[in-house]
Short mmCIF file of C-alpha atoms and ligand atoms in Angstrom, two decimals:
data_model
loop_
_atom_site.label_atom_id
_atom_site.label_comp_id
_atom_site.label_asym_id
_atom_site.label_seq_id
_atom_site.Cartn_x
_atom_site.Cartn_y
_atom_site.Cartn_z
CA MET J 1308 72.52 148.25 109.47
CA LEU J 1309 72.97 149.07 105.84
CA ALA J 1310 74.03 146.22 103.60
CA GLY J 1311 77.78 146.24 103.03
CA LEU J 1312 78.53 148.39 106.08
CA GLU J 1313 78.82 145.58 108.69
CA PRO J 1314 82.08 145.53 110.66
CA ARG J 1315 84.53 143.37 108.73
CA MET J 1316 86.55 140.56 110.29
CA THR J 1317 90.27 140.72 109.83
CA ASP J 1318 91.99 137.62 108.40
CA ASP J 1319 93.31 136.83 111.90
CA GLU J 1320 89.84 136.95 113.39
CA ARG J 1321 88.61 134.58 110.71
CA ASP J 1322 91.52 132.19 111.33
CA ALA J 1323 90.82 132.30 115.06
CA GLY J 1324 87.25 131.20 114.52
CA ASP J 1325 85.54 134.34 115.77
CA ALA J 1326 82.17 134.40 114.09
CA GLY J 1327 81.85 138.15 114.53
CA GLY J 1328 78.28 139.35 114.48
CA GLY J 1329 78.72 142.00 117.14
CA GLY J 1330 79.61 139.69 120.07
CA GLY J 1331 83.31 140.56 119.85
CA ARG J 1332 86.03 137.95 120.28
CA THR J 1333 84.81 134.80 121.94
CA GLY J 1334 88.18 133.43 123.04
CA VAL J 1335 87.58 130.18 121.19
CA GLY J 1336 89.50 128.92 118.21
CA LEU J 1337 93.13 128.25 117.51
CA ALA J 1338 95.87 130.80 118.03
CA THR J 1339 98.01 129.22 115.33
CA LYS J 1340 97.15 127.23 112.27
CA PRO J 1341 97.83 123.51 112.83
CA GLU J 1342 100.29 121.76 110.56
CA THR J 1343 98.53 119.48 108.12
CA ARG J 1344 101.05 116.65 108.64
CA THR J 1345 101.72 115.00 111.99
CA ALA J 1346 105.03 113.18 112.45
CA LYS J 1347 104.71 109.45 113.15
CA PRO J 1348 106.17 108.42 116.54
CA ALA J 1349 109.50 106.57 116.50
CA LEU J 1350 109.14 102.80 116.95
CA TYR J 1351 111.23 100.39 119.00
CA LYS J 1352 111.67 96.62 118.76
CA VAL J 1353 111.48 94.73 122.04
CA LEU J 1354 114.05 91.91 121.91
CA MET J 1355 114.18 88.75 124.02
CA LEU J 1356 117.64 87.32 124.69
CA ASN J 1357 118.57 83.68 125.10
CA ASP J 1358 120.28 82.28 128.18
CA ASP J 1359 121.13 78.77 129.39
CA TYR J 1360 118.96 78.70 132.52
CA THR J 1361 115.48 80.17 132.04
CA PRO J 1362 112.99 77.31 131.44
CA MET J 1363 111.37 77.29 128.01
CA GLU J 1364 107.89 77.18 129.58
CA PHE J 1365 108.64 80.35 131.54
CA VAL J 1366 109.65 82.21 128.36
CA VAL J 1367 106.45 81.07 126.64
CA LEU J 1368 104.36 82.20 129.62
CA THR J 1369 106.16 85.58 129.61
CA LEU J 1370 105.49 86.12 125.91
CA GLN J 1371 101.81 85.24 126.38
CA ARG J 1372 101.42 87.47 129.42
CA PHE J 1373 103.17 90.66 128.29
CA PHE J 1374 102.91 90.44 124.49
CA LYS J 1375 99.42 88.89 124.23
CA MET J 1376 100.73 86.04 122.10
CA THR J 1377 98.91 82.76 121.56
CA ILE J 1378 100.70 79.69 122.91
CA GLU J 1379 101.63 78.80 119.30
CA ASP J 1380 103.21 82.21 118.55
CA ALA J 1381 104.90 82.34 121.95
CA THR J 1382 106.41 78.87 121.40
CA ARG J 1383 107.61 79.85 117.92
CA VAL J 1384 109.29 83.05 119.22
CA MET J 1385 110.80 81.23 122.23
CA LEU J 1386 112.30 78.51 119.96
CA HIS J 1387 113.64 81.18 117.59
CA VAL J 1388 115.38 82.93 120.52
CA HIS J 1389 116.64 79.59 121.87
CA GLN J 1390 118.18 78.69 118.49
CA ARG J 1391 119.34 82.12 117.26
CA GLY J 1392 120.13 83.98 120.49
CA VAL J 1393 117.72 86.88 120.07
CA GLY J 1394 114.19 87.45 118.76
CA VAL J 1395 111.59 90.20 118.35
CA CYS J 1396 108.65 90.16 120.77
CA GLY J 1397 106.91 93.17 119.22
CA ILE J 1398 107.29 96.75 117.97
CA PHE J 1399 106.02 99.66 120.06
CA THR J 1400 106.39 103.36 120.77
CA TYR J 1401 109.21 104.24 123.18
CA GLU J 1402 107.24 104.28 126.43
CA VAL J 1403 105.27 101.11 125.69
CA ALA J 1404 108.48 99.28 124.71
CA GLU J 1405 110.23 100.49 127.88
CA THR J 1406 107.32 99.35 130.06
CA LYS J 1407 107.30 95.88 128.49
CA VAL J 1408 111.08 95.49 128.92
CA ASN J 1409 110.73 96.38 132.61
CA GLN J 1410 107.74 94.05 133.09
CA VAL J 1411 109.67 91.11 131.59
CA ILE J 1412 112.80 91.79 133.64
CA ASP J 1413 110.80 92.23 136.88
CA PHE J 1414 108.74 89.07 136.23
CA ALA J 1415 111.91 87.05 135.54
CA ARG J 1416 113.64 88.41 138.64
CA GLN J 1417 110.64 87.58 140.83
CA HIS J 1418 111.01 83.97 139.70
CA GLN J 1419 114.83 83.95 139.98
CA HIS J 1420 115.36 83.50 136.25
CA PRO J 1421 118.10 85.38 134.38
CA LEU J 1422 115.86 86.10 131.35
CA GLN J 1423 116.83 89.40 129.72
CA CYS J 1424 114.93 91.68 127.42
CA THR J 1425 116.01 94.89 125.70
CA MET J 1426 114.83 97.41 123.12
CA GLU J 1427 116.32 98.99 120.01
CA LYS J 1428 115.16 101.65 117.61
CA GLU J 1429 113.47 100.18 114.51
N1 TYC B 61 117.80 78.42 126.32
C1 TYC B 61 116.79 78.20 127.35
C2 TYC B 61 116.82 76.73 127.73
O1 TYC B 61 117.39 75.90 127.04
C3 TYC B 61 115.40 78.58 126.88
C4 TYC B 61 115.28 80.04 126.58
C5 TYC B 61 114.61 80.44 125.43
C6 TYC B 61 115.73 81.00 127.46
C7 TYC B 61 114.45 81.78 125.13
C8 TYC B 61 115.59 82.36 127.19
O2 TYC B 61 114.76 84.06 125.74
C9 TYC B 61 114.94 82.73 126.02
N2 TYC B 61 116.18 76.40 128.85
#
């Protein structure tokens, strides 16, 4: 073919990633241009609530099991909740926070403790 007389790609074909070259459209590539910025997911605090009946050791065990805390961090958070009424166990995306709240409540219920846990938007 003579130089300069090749079939030209339209702008859309270029955007869609079609390399041209006589093979026609390949069906690969993006139909729309992606946004450069991606929104960050909303975050939620998981809160542990104090009560008069759940044993301190059980709260520490719960924090270690579901929030991967060391015994030192779990004890510090448990004492904070015991003294102040509420404390933050961690900050997560919505579904992770919801799962952790349910795991804590189920674990407490299985052991007949009234321990409560909730979540709130950061
Ligand atoms: N207040 C409880 C007690 O004296 C201990 C406790 C701490 C319970 C933290 C719940 O989230 C809690 N046995």
